[in-house]
PDB file of C-alpha atoms and ligand atoms in Angstrom:
ATOM      1  CA  MET B   1     146.236  69.592 158.430  1.00  0.00           C
ATOM      2  CA  ALA B   2     144.557  70.065 155.221  1.00  0.00           C
ATOM      3  CA  ALA B   3     141.739  68.237 156.548  1.00  0.00           C
ATOM      4  CA  ILE B   4     141.584  70.685 159.681  1.00  0.00           C
ATOM      5  CA  VAL B   5     141.490  73.651 157.195  1.00  0.00           C
ATOM      6  CA  CYS B   6     138.659  72.031 155.140  1.00  0.00           C
ATOM      7  CA  ALA B   7     136.881  71.293 158.155  1.00  0.00           C
ATOM      8  CA  LEU B   8     137.015  75.050 159.347  1.00  0.00           C
ATOM      9  CA  ALA B   9     136.185  76.228 155.805  1.00  0.00           C
ATOM     10  CA  CYS B  10     133.372  73.737 155.371  1.00  0.00           C
ATOM     11  CA  GLY B  11     131.972  74.515 158.731  1.00  0.00           C
ATOM     12  CA  ILE B  12     131.658  78.106 157.599  1.00  0.00           C
ATOM     13  CA  VAL B  13     129.753  76.948 154.436  1.00  0.00           C
ATOM     14  CA  ALA B  14     127.552  74.711 156.535  1.00  0.00           C
ATOM     15  CA  ALA B  15     126.751  77.518 158.970  1.00  0.00           C
ATOM     16  CA  SER B  16     125.455  79.770 156.263  1.00  0.00           C
ATOM     17  CA  SER B  17     122.598  77.574 155.431  1.00  0.00           C
ATOM     18  CA  THR B  18     119.470  76.556 157.875  1.00  0.00           C
ATOM     19  CA  ALA B  19     119.312  73.258 159.460  1.00  0.00           C
ATOM     20  CA  ALA B  20     117.259  71.991 156.472  1.00  0.00           C
ATOM     21  CA  GLY B  21     119.650  73.585 154.180  1.00  0.00           C
ATOM     22  CA  LYS B  22     116.843  76.255 153.350  1.00  0.00           C
ATOM     23  CA  LYS B  23     117.163  80.005 153.629  1.00  0.00           C
ATOM     24  CA  LEU B  24     114.785  82.057 155.909  1.00  0.00           C
ATOM     25  CA  ASN B  25     112.252  83.502 153.183  1.00  0.00           C
ATOM     26  CA  VAL B  26     111.924  87.027 154.275  1.00  0.00           C
ATOM     27  CA  VAL B  27     109.370  89.631 152.880  1.00  0.00           C
ATOM     28  CA  THR B  28     109.440  93.278 153.912  1.00  0.00           C
ATOM     29  CA  SER B  29     106.798  96.029 153.152  1.00  0.00           C
ATOM     30  CA  THR B  30     109.529  98.597 152.192  1.00  0.00           C
ATOM     31  CA  THR B  31     112.952  98.401 150.685  1.00  0.00           C
ATOM     32  CA  ASP B  32     114.566  99.995 153.632  1.00  0.00           C
ATOM     33  CA  MET B  33     113.579  97.264 155.982  1.00  0.00           C
ATOM     34  CA  ALA B  34     114.912  94.912 153.093  1.00  0.00           C
ATOM     35  CA  ALA B  35     118.251  96.668 153.104  1.00  0.00           C
ATOM     36  CA  LEU B  36     118.686  96.422 156.896  1.00  0.00           C
ATOM     37  CA  ALA B  37     117.380  92.807 156.905  1.00  0.00           C
ATOM     38  CA  GLN B  38     119.944  91.928 154.199  1.00  0.00           C
ATOM     39  CA  GLU B  39     122.786  93.533 156.173  1.00  0.00           C
ATOM     40  CA  VAL B  40     122.180  91.085 159.075  1.00  0.00           C
ATOM     41  CA  GLY B  41     120.788  88.171 157.137  1.00  0.00           C
ATOM     42  CA  GLY B  42     123.528  87.790 154.475  1.00  0.00           C
ATOM     43  CA  ASP B  43     123.451  84.667 152.554  1.00  0.00           C
ATOM     44  CA  ASN B  44     121.220  82.893 155.195  1.00  0.00           C
ATOM     45  CA  ILE B  45     118.019  84.583 153.980  1.00  0.00           C
ATOM     46  CA  SER B  46     116.295  85.303 150.620  1.00  0.00           C
ATOM     47  CA  ILE B  47     114.653  88.751 150.707  1.00  0.00           C
ATOM     48  CA  ASP B  48     112.013  90.606 148.841  1.00  0.00           C
ATOM     49  CA  SER B  49     110.106  93.898 149.384  1.00  0.00           C
ATOM     50  CA  ILE B  50     106.700  94.536 148.368  1.00  0.00           C
ATOM     51  CA  ALA B  51     106.902  98.346 147.687  1.00  0.00           C
ATOM     52  CA  ARG B  52     109.560  99.600 145.388  1.00  0.00           C
ATOM     53  CA  GLY B  53     111.793 102.457 146.772  1.00  0.00           C
ATOM     54  CA  TYR B  54     110.359 105.040 144.456  1.00  0.00           C
ATOM     55  CA  GLN B  55     106.899 104.513 145.527  1.00  0.00           C
ATOM     56  CA  ASP B  56     104.931 106.341 148.243  1.00  0.00           C
ATOM     57  CA  PRO B  57     104.943 103.699 151.063  1.00  0.00           C
ATOM     58  CA  HIS B  58     101.693 105.051 152.265  1.00  0.00           C
ATOM     59  CA  PHE B  59     100.065 104.198 149.036  1.00  0.00           C
ATOM     60  CA  VAL B  60     101.297 101.080 147.232  1.00  0.00           C
ATOM     61  CA  GLU B  61      99.155  99.532 144.542  1.00  0.00           C
ATOM     62  CA  ALA B  62      98.593  95.975 145.418  1.00  0.00           C
ATOM     63  CA  LYS B  63      99.580  93.308 142.712  1.00  0.00           C
ATOM     64  CA  PRO B  64      98.844  89.602 142.497  1.00  0.00           C
ATOM     65  CA  SER B  65     102.622  89.146 142.640  1.00  0.00           C
ATOM     66  CA  PHE B  66     102.880  90.417 146.182  1.00  0.00           C
ATOM     67  CA  LEU B  67     100.338  87.755 147.321  1.00  0.00           C
ATOM     68  CA  LEU B  68     102.616  85.062 146.039  1.00  0.00           C
ATOM     69  CA  LYS B  69     105.508  86.397 148.042  1.00  0.00           C
ATOM     70  CA  LEU B  70     103.571  86.669 151.074  1.00  0.00           C
ATOM     71  CA  LYS B  71     102.115  83.090 150.826  1.00  0.00           C
ATOM     72  CA  GLN B  72     105.768  81.742 150.700  1.00  0.00           C
ATOM     73  CA  ALA B  73     107.264  84.061 153.488  1.00  0.00           C
ATOM     74  CA  ASP B  74     108.605  82.678 156.795  1.00  0.00           C
ATOM     75  CA  LEU B  75     108.814  86.372 158.121  1.00  0.00           C
ATOM     76  CA  LEU B  76     107.168  89.572 157.236  1.00  0.00           C
ATOM     77  CA  ILE B  77     108.908  92.846 158.424  1.00  0.00           C
ATOM     78  CA  VAL B  78     106.792  95.862 158.479  1.00  0.00           C
ATOM     79  CA  VAL B  79     107.404  99.459 159.201  1.00  0.00           C
ATOM     80  CA  GLY B  80     104.264  99.721 161.288  1.00  0.00           C
ATOM     81  CA  LEU B  81     102.782 102.961 162.954  1.00  0.00           C
ATOM     82  CA  GLN B  82      99.968 102.575 160.217  1.00  0.00           C
ATOM     83  CA  LEU B  83     102.374 103.326 157.413  1.00  0.00           C
ATOM     84  CA  GLU B  84     101.086 100.382 155.346  1.00  0.00           C
ATOM     85  CA  ILE B  85      97.511 100.253 156.905  1.00  0.00           C
ATOM     86  CA  GLY B  86      96.100 101.399 153.366  1.00  0.00           C
ATOM     87  CA  TRP B  87      97.255  98.512 151.392  1.00  0.00           C
ATOM     88  CA  LEU B  88      99.119  95.653 153.464  1.00  0.00           C
ATOM     89  CA  PRO B  89      96.287  94.242 155.667  1.00  0.00           C
ATOM     90  CA  PRO B  90      94.322  92.759 152.935  1.00  0.00           C
ATOM     91  CA  LEU B  91      97.260  91.267 151.458  1.00  0.00           C
ATOM     92  CA  ILE B  92      98.398  89.583 154.663  1.00  0.00           C
ATOM     93  CA  ASN B  93      94.681  88.429 155.050  1.00  0.00           C
ATOM     94  CA  GLN B  94      94.414  86.923 151.278  1.00  0.00           C
ATOM     95  CA  SER B  95      97.682  85.276 151.616  1.00  0.00           C
ATOM     96  CA  GLY B  96      96.303  82.759 153.948  1.00  0.00           C
ATOM     97  CA  ASN B  97      99.851  82.333 155.450  1.00  0.00           C
ATOM     98  CA  PRO B  98      99.396  81.569 159.130  1.00  0.00           C
ATOM     99  CA  ARG B  99     102.907  82.376 159.749  1.00  0.00           C
ATOM    100  CA  VAL B 100     102.809  86.143 158.803  1.00  0.00           C
ATOM    101  CA  GLN B 101      99.651  86.992 160.362  1.00  0.00           C
ATOM    102  CA  VAL B 102      99.515  90.072 162.670  1.00  0.00           C
ATOM    103  CA  GLY B 103     100.728  88.667 166.163  1.00  0.00           C
ATOM    104  CA  ALA B 104     102.221  85.587 164.606  1.00  0.00           C
ATOM    105  CA  ALA B 105     105.775  84.558 165.111  1.00  0.00           C
ATOM    106  CA  GLY B 106     106.552  85.555 161.495  1.00  0.00           C
ATOM    107  CA  TYR B 107     105.204  88.892 161.671  1.00  0.00           C
ATOM    108  CA  LEU B 108     107.768  91.469 162.801  1.00  0.00           C
ATOM    109  CA  ASP B 109     106.872  95.277 163.432  1.00  0.00           C
ATOM    110  CA  ALA B 110     110.166  97.070 163.292  1.00  0.00           C
ATOM    111  CA  SER B 111     108.756 100.245 164.953  1.00  0.00           C
ATOM    112  CA  GLN B 112     109.136  98.532 168.357  1.00  0.00           C
ATOM    113  CA  PHE B 113     113.025  98.981 168.016  1.00  0.00           C
ATOM    114  CA  ALA B 114     113.227 102.588 166.945  1.00  0.00           C
ATOM    115  CA  ASP B 115     112.859 105.920 168.687  1.00  0.00           C
ATOM    116  CA  ILE B 116     109.610 107.458 167.285  1.00  0.00           C
ATOM    117  CA  LEU B 117     108.929 111.079 167.109  1.00  0.00           C
ATOM    118  CA  ASP B 118     105.765 113.006 166.542  1.00  0.00           C
ATOM    119  CA  VAL B 119     103.821 110.857 168.906  1.00  0.00           C
ATOM    120  CA  PRO B 120     100.393 112.676 169.153  1.00  0.00           C
ATOM    121  CA  THR B 121      99.656 113.741 172.601  1.00  0.00           C
ATOM    122  CA  GLY B 122      95.807 114.738 171.940  1.00  0.00           C
ATOM    123  CA  PRO B 123      93.261 112.538 170.225  1.00  0.00           C
ATOM    124  CA  VAL B 124      94.370 110.542 167.208  1.00  0.00           C
ATOM    125  CA  THR B 125      93.421 112.477 164.066  1.00  0.00           C
ATOM    126  CA  ARG B 126      93.230 109.669 161.163  1.00  0.00           C
ATOM    127  CA  ALA B 127      89.616 110.784 160.948  1.00  0.00           C
ATOM    128  CA  MET B 128      90.972 114.093 159.627  1.00  0.00           C
ATOM    129  CA  GLY B 129      92.909 112.437 157.035  1.00  0.00           C
ATOM    130  CA  ASP B 130      96.302 112.570 159.064  1.00  0.00           C
ATOM    131  CA  VAL B 131      98.282 109.475 157.955  1.00  0.00           C
ATOM    132  CA  HIS B 132     100.598 109.613 161.011  1.00  0.00           C
ATOM    133  CA  PRO B 133      98.284 109.026 163.832  1.00  0.00           C
ATOM    134  CA  LEU B 134     100.593 106.972 165.935  1.00  0.00           C
ATOM    135  CA  GLY B 135     103.759 108.983 165.405  1.00  0.00           C
ATOM    136  CA  ASN B 136     106.159 109.503 162.684  1.00  0.00           C
ATOM    137  CA  PRO B 137     106.611 106.177 160.678  1.00  0.00           C
ATOM    138  CA  HIS B 138     109.704 107.455 158.402  1.00  0.00           C
ATOM    139  CA  TYR B 139     111.939 106.678 161.327  1.00  0.00           C
ATOM    140  CA  TRP B 140     114.531 104.631 159.335  1.00  0.00           C
ATOM    141  CA  LEU B 141     115.957 108.023 158.246  1.00  0.00           C
ATOM    142  CA  ASP B 142     117.951 108.300 161.307  1.00  0.00           C
ATOM    143  CA  PRO B 143     121.106 106.008 161.246  1.00  0.00           C
ATOM    144  CA  ASP B 144     120.934 105.407 165.098  1.00  0.00           C
ATOM    145  CA  ASN B 145     117.338 103.878 164.383  1.00  0.00           C
ATOM    146  CA  GLY B 146     118.846 102.019 161.441  1.00  0.00           C
ATOM    147  CA  ARG B 147     121.273 100.411 163.959  1.00  0.00           C
ATOM    148  CA  ARG B 148     118.374  99.556 166.449  1.00  0.00           C
ATOM    149  CA  ILE B 149     116.149  98.032 163.719  1.00  0.00           C
ATOM    150  CA  ALA B 150     119.136  95.915 162.354  1.00  0.00           C
ATOM    151  CA  ARG B 151     119.798  94.797 166.030  1.00  0.00           C
ATOM    152  CA  GLY B 152     116.151  93.749 166.417  1.00  0.00           C
ATOM    153  CA  ILE B 153     115.967  91.873 163.048  1.00  0.00           C
ATOM    154  CA  ALA B 154     119.210  90.111 163.770  1.00  0.00           C
ATOM    155  CA  ASN B 155     117.732  88.854 167.196  1.00  0.00           C
ATOM    156  CA  LYS B 156     114.543  87.909 165.345  1.00  0.00           C
ATOM    157  CA  PHE B 157     116.603  85.770 162.781  1.00  0.00           C
ATOM    158  CA  ALA B 158     118.681  84.155 165.462  1.00  0.00           C
ATOM    159  CA  SER B 159     115.331  83.168 167.271  1.00  0.00           C
ATOM    160  CA  MET B 160     113.819  81.656 164.234  1.00  0.00           C
ATOM    161  CA  ASP B 161     117.065  80.020 162.925  1.00  0.00           C
ATOM    162  CA  PRO B 162     118.975  79.299 166.203  1.00  0.00           C
ATOM    163  CA  GLN B 163     121.503  77.179 164.701  1.00  0.00           C
ATOM    164  CA  ASN B 164     122.879  80.330 162.895  1.00  0.00           C
ATOM    165  CA  ALA B 165     122.309  82.738 165.634  1.00  0.00           C
ATOM    166  CA  ALA B 166     126.072  83.477 165.908  1.00  0.00           C
ATOM    167  CA  TYR B 167     126.235  84.094 162.123  1.00  0.00           C
ATOM    168  CA  TYR B 168     123.400  86.981 162.479  1.00  0.00           C
ATOM    169  CA  GLN B 169     125.057  88.495 165.596  1.00  0.00           C
ATOM    170  CA  GLN B 170     128.406  88.556 163.732  1.00  0.00           C
ATOM    171  CA  ARG B 171     126.812  90.246 160.762  1.00  0.00           C
ATOM    172  CA  PHE B 172     125.175  92.699 163.054  1.00  0.00           C
ATOM    173  CA  GLN B 173     128.589  93.666 164.836  1.00  0.00           C
ATOM    174  CA  ASP B 174     129.931  94.049 161.315  1.00  0.00           C
ATOM    175  CA  PHE B 175     127.080  96.443 160.229  1.00  0.00           C
ATOM    176  CA  ASP B 176     127.300  98.375 163.404  1.00  0.00           C
ATOM    177  CA  LYS B 177     131.146  99.080 162.740  1.00  0.00           C
ATOM    178  CA  ARG B 178     130.497 100.117 159.307  1.00  0.00           C
ATOM    179  CA  LEU B 179     127.435 102.264 160.278  1.00  0.00           C
ATOM    180  CA  THR B 180     129.521 103.867 163.163  1.00  0.00           C
ATOM    181  CA  ALA B 181     132.423 104.922 160.697  1.00  0.00           C
ATOM    182  CA  ALA B 182     129.990 106.162 157.982  1.00  0.00           C
ATOM    183  CA  GLY B 183     127.915 108.004 160.696  1.00  0.00           C
ATOM    184  CA  GLN B 184     131.072 109.962 161.967  1.00  0.00           C
ATOM    185  CA  LYS B 185     131.649 111.059 158.324  1.00  0.00           C
ATOM    186  CA  TRP B 186     127.899 112.139 157.786  1.00  0.00           C
ATOM    187  CA  ASP B 187     127.757 113.897 161.171  1.00  0.00           C
ATOM    188  CA  ALA B 188     131.033 115.780 160.184  1.00  0.00           C
ATOM    189  CA  ASP B 189     129.883 116.542 156.702  1.00  0.00           C
ATOM    190  CA  MET B 190     126.538 117.963 158.154  1.00  0.00           C
ATOM    191  CA  LYS B 191     127.959 119.741 161.149  1.00  0.00           C
ATOM    192  CA  PRO B 192     128.545 123.155 159.336  1.00  0.00           C
ATOM    193  CA  PHE B 193     124.664 123.174 158.527  1.00  0.00           C
ATOM    194  CA  ARG B 194     123.266 122.337 161.965  1.00  0.00           C
ATOM    195  CA  GLY B 195     120.404 124.609 162.742  1.00  0.00           C
ATOM    196  CA  ARG B 196     119.626 125.348 158.997  1.00  0.00           C
ATOM    197  CA  LYS B 197     115.852 125.722 158.158  1.00  0.00           C
ATOM    198  CA  VAL B 198     114.253 123.530 155.826  1.00  0.00           C
ATOM    199  CA  VAL B 199     110.666 122.896 154.614  1.00  0.00           C
ATOM    200  CA  THR B 200     109.748 119.273 153.622  1.00  0.00           C
ATOM    201  CA  TYR B 201     106.745 118.267 151.545  1.00  0.00           C
ATOM    202  CA  HIS B 202     105.572 115.529 153.781  1.00  0.00           C
ATOM    203  CA  ASN B 203     106.377 115.133 157.427  1.00  0.00           C
ATOM    204  CA  SER B 204     108.996 112.416 156.732  1.00  0.00           C
ATOM    205  CA  LEU B 205     112.156 113.932 157.910  1.00  0.00           C
ATOM    206  CA  SER B 206     111.722 114.398 161.389  1.00  0.00           C
ATOM    207  CA  ASN B 207     114.012 111.684 162.388  1.00  0.00           C
ATOM    208  CA  PHE B 208     116.607 112.640 159.797  1.00  0.00           C
ATOM    209  CA  ALA B 209     116.481 116.379 161.144  1.00  0.00           C
ATOM    210  CA  HIS B 210     116.643 115.259 164.719  1.00  0.00           C
ATOM    211  CA  HIS B 211     119.866 113.458 164.051  1.00  0.00           C
ATOM    212  CA  PHE B 212     121.455 115.961 161.721  1.00  0.00           C
ATOM    213  CA  GLY B 213     120.304 119.070 163.848  1.00  0.00           C
ATOM    214  CA  LEU B 214     118.140 120.599 161.032  1.00  0.00           C
ATOM    215  CA  ASN B 215     115.142 122.719 161.711  1.00  0.00           C
ATOM    216  CA  VAL B 216     112.064 121.601 159.799  1.00  0.00           C
ATOM    217  CA  ILE B 217     109.747 124.720 159.900  1.00  0.00           C
ATOM    218  CA  GLY B 218     106.893 123.706 157.726  1.00  0.00           C
ATOM    219  CA  TYR B 219     105.411 121.238 155.416  1.00  0.00           C
ATOM    220  CA  VAL B 220     103.908 121.767 151.846  1.00  0.00           C
ATOM    221  CA  GLU B 221     101.165 119.422 152.890  1.00  0.00           C
ATOM    222  CA  PRO B 222      98.701 120.884 155.550  1.00  0.00           C
ATOM    223  CA  ARG B 223      98.638 117.440 157.413  1.00  0.00           C
ATOM    224  CA  PRO B 224     100.517 114.419 156.553  1.00  0.00           C
ATOM    225  CA  GLY B 225      98.727 112.799 153.599  1.00  0.00           C
ATOM    226  CA  ILE B 226      96.507 115.965 152.621  1.00  0.00           C
ATOM    227  CA  PRO B 227      97.447 117.639 149.433  1.00  0.00           C
ATOM    228  CA  PRO B 228      98.531 121.304 149.525  1.00  0.00           C
ATOM    229  CA  THR B 229      95.887 123.869 149.521  1.00  0.00           C
ATOM    230  CA  PRO B 230      96.220 127.520 148.347  1.00  0.00           C
ATOM    231  CA  SER B 231      95.746 129.081 151.871  1.00  0.00           C
ATOM    232  CA  HIS B 232      98.300 126.878 153.468  1.00  0.00           C
ATOM    233  CA  THR B 233     100.715 127.521 150.615  1.00  0.00           C
ATOM    234  CA  ILE B 234     100.516 131.257 150.970  1.00  0.00           C
ATOM    235  CA  GLU B 235     100.957 130.877 154.788  1.00  0.00           C
ATOM    236  CA  LEU B 236     103.966 128.568 154.194  1.00  0.00           C
ATOM    237  CA  MET B 237     105.671 131.096 151.720  1.00  0.00           C
ATOM    238  CA  GLY B 238     105.223 133.922 154.256  1.00  0.00           C
ATOM    239  CA  LEU B 239     106.809 131.678 157.048  1.00  0.00           C
ATOM    240  CA  MET B 240     109.753 130.770 154.817  1.00  0.00           C
ATOM    241  CA  LYS B 241     110.430 134.571 153.894  1.00  0.00           C
ATOM    242  CA  ARG B 242     109.983 135.696 157.459  1.00  0.00           C
ATOM    243  CA  GLU B 243     112.390 132.687 158.483  1.00  0.00           C
ATOM    244  CA  ASN B 244     114.957 133.060 155.542  1.00  0.00           C
ATOM    245  CA  CYS B 245     114.130 129.405 154.669  1.00  0.00           C
ATOM    246  CA  LYS B 246     115.337 128.478 151.233  1.00  0.00           C
ATOM    247  CA  VAL B 247     115.339 124.800 150.918  1.00  0.00           C
ATOM    248  CA  ILE B 248     112.248 122.870 150.224  1.00  0.00           C
ATOM    249  CA  MET B 249     112.768 118.978 150.174  1.00  0.00           C
ATOM    250  CA  VAL B 250     110.359 116.852 148.236  1.00  0.00           C
ATOM    251  CA  GLU B 251     110.110 113.124 147.673  1.00  0.00           C
ATOM    252  CA  PRO B 252     110.277 112.030 144.018  1.00  0.00           C
ATOM    253  CA  TYR B 253     106.671 110.705 144.051  1.00  0.00           C
ATOM    254  CA  PHE B 254     105.150 114.114 144.853  1.00  0.00           C
ATOM    255  CA  ASP B 255     103.783 116.542 142.162  1.00  0.00           C
ATOM    256  CA  ARG B 256     106.420 119.307 141.839  1.00  0.00           C
ATOM    257  CA  LYS B 257     103.931 122.028 140.839  1.00  0.00           C
ATOM    258  CA  THR B 258     103.381 123.485 144.334  1.00  0.00           C
ATOM    259  CA  PRO B 259     107.096 123.136 145.636  1.00  0.00           C
ATOM    260  CA  ASP B 260     108.392 124.615 142.354  1.00  0.00           C
ATOM    261  CA  SER B 261     105.966 127.678 142.616  1.00  0.00           C
ATOM    262  CA  ILE B 262     107.011 128.049 146.348  1.00  0.00           C
ATOM    263  CA  ALA B 263     110.703 128.011 145.174  1.00  0.00           C
ATOM    264  CA  ARG B 264     109.998 130.696 142.657  1.00  0.00           C
ATOM    265  CA  GLU B 265     108.082 132.967 145.145  1.00  0.00           C
ATOM    266  CA  THR B 266     110.629 132.634 147.921  1.00  0.00           C
ATOM    267  CA  GLY B 267     113.827 132.556 145.839  1.00  0.00           C
ATOM    268  CA  GLY B 268     114.440 128.965 147.187  1.00  0.00           C
ATOM    269  CA  VAL B 269     115.326 125.593 145.799  1.00  0.00           C
ATOM    270  CA  VAL B 270     113.559 122.305 145.604  1.00  0.00           C
ATOM    271  CA  VAL B 271     115.858 119.333 146.628  1.00  0.00           C
ATOM    272  CA  GLU B 272     114.422 116.047 145.373  1.00  0.00           C
ATOM    273  CA  TYR B 273     115.675 113.746 148.216  1.00  0.00           C
ATOM    274  CA  LEU B 274     115.216 110.110 148.460  1.00  0.00           C
ATOM    275  CA  PRO B 275     113.220 108.747 151.362  1.00  0.00           C
ATOM    276  CA  SER B 276     113.984 105.203 150.512  1.00  0.00           C
ATOM    277  CA  VAL B 277     116.728 102.647 149.400  1.00  0.00           C
ATOM    278  CA  GLY B 278     115.943 101.972 145.673  1.00  0.00           C
ATOM    279  CA  GLY B 279     114.689 105.478 145.035  1.00  0.00           C
ATOM    280  CA  GLU B 280     117.422 105.732 142.321  1.00  0.00           C
ATOM    281  CA  LYS B 281     119.242 102.748 140.724  1.00  0.00           C
ATOM    282  CA  GLN B 282     122.504 103.542 142.373  1.00  0.00           C
ATOM    283  CA  VAL B 283     121.039 103.845 145.764  1.00  0.00           C
ATOM    284  CA  THR B 284     121.214 100.038 146.452  1.00  0.00           C
ATOM    285  CA  ASP B 285     121.832  99.884 150.155  1.00  0.00           C
ATOM    286  CA  TYR B 286     121.175 101.772 153.616  1.00  0.00           C
ATOM    287  CA  PHE B 287     124.747 103.557 153.428  1.00  0.00           C
ATOM    288  CA  LYS B 288     124.228 104.872 149.784  1.00  0.00           C
ATOM    289  CA  LEU B 289     120.738 106.139 150.894  1.00  0.00           C
ATOM    290  CA  PHE B 290     122.467 108.654 153.495  1.00  0.00           C
ATOM    291  CA  ASP B 291     125.363 109.389 151.099  1.00  0.00           C
ATOM    292  CA  TYR B 292     123.019 110.327 148.341  1.00  0.00           C
ATOM    293  CA  ASP B 293     120.631 112.573 150.309  1.00  0.00           C
ATOM    294  CA  ILE B 294     123.482 114.245 152.354  1.00  0.00           C
ATOM    295  CA  ALA B 295     125.346 115.132 149.276  1.00  0.00           C
ATOM    296  CA  LEU B 296     122.166 116.712 147.711  1.00  0.00           C
ATOM    297  CA  LEU B 297     121.601 118.693 150.881  1.00  0.00           C
ATOM    298  CA  ILE B 298     125.062 120.034 151.347  1.00  0.00           C
ATOM    299  CA  LYS B 299     124.910 121.147 147.617  1.00  0.00           C
ATOM    300  CA  ALA B 300     121.626 122.884 148.358  1.00  0.00           C
ATOM    301  CA  PHE B 301     122.772 124.708 151.646  1.00  0.00           C
ATOM    302  CA  GLN B 302     126.029 125.746 150.223  1.00  0.00           C
ATOM    303  CA  SER B 303     124.248 127.417 147.011  1.00  0.00           C
ATOM    304  CA  ASN B 304     121.660 129.013 149.252  1.00  0.00           C
ATOM    305  CA  PRO B 305     123.202 130.379 152.362  1.00  0.00           C
TER     306      PRO B 305
HETATM  307 ZN1   ZN Z   1     104.418 109.605 156.001  1.00  0.00          ZN
END
């Protein structure tokens, strides 16, 4: 009997490492992809993100240490939709790692799994400085997309490490359950504020707003990636006054000068929300990211009816 128990227990231990006893070495461009990969990869992967959660993912300064991570990676998971185009392609190239080159088996673009908003219908406007030419790359801020991405990553892990396929699928099922439970609470907490109008600094909350029923009426940036201009700011303040919009949501890495002056002029409030896991020390996983932002928003809505 003891032998059977041991065999079962040991079987579980054995199943948590790859055939060669080596963990899948996973690198992600951002902390959000790392958080989702960690949920489904568990103990079978080692994970590292290149960008930190408090950095603007459009503009990450390349460091030599990133190259070392990429050289050793079995799998690179990116957000895609050109979010990382300003900094990641040279790193991939210089890594000389054939596994993670674009199109190789170890390169995974997570945008293929997500529902993408703001896909331009006209000509692509990157030439005008717009950093969202293929649609909104901040799609992880909808929990339904988080679920889709996690499922896609679990399938990828299973295909790269078939011996542990059941482990990854079980981890995904567990994540899915916990996300459903958390999502029901987030939806209930946000329900009284459905239809509320907000302004965001960057166009990074389309998916969040879509999921929770918020109405983003304008942006501090005239176009994604283009710094505020006086004429656009005056226009935006007029719009906020007409629409009685009091909440300005700003990522922590943007200059507060313009949003603060907009808040003063319109009697509104600046909410410094977190766009990514790791934006603050205590926001250590995908669940805590929504917990944190929803609590902040509710406070802002309640004090600015
Ligand atoms: Zn963006």
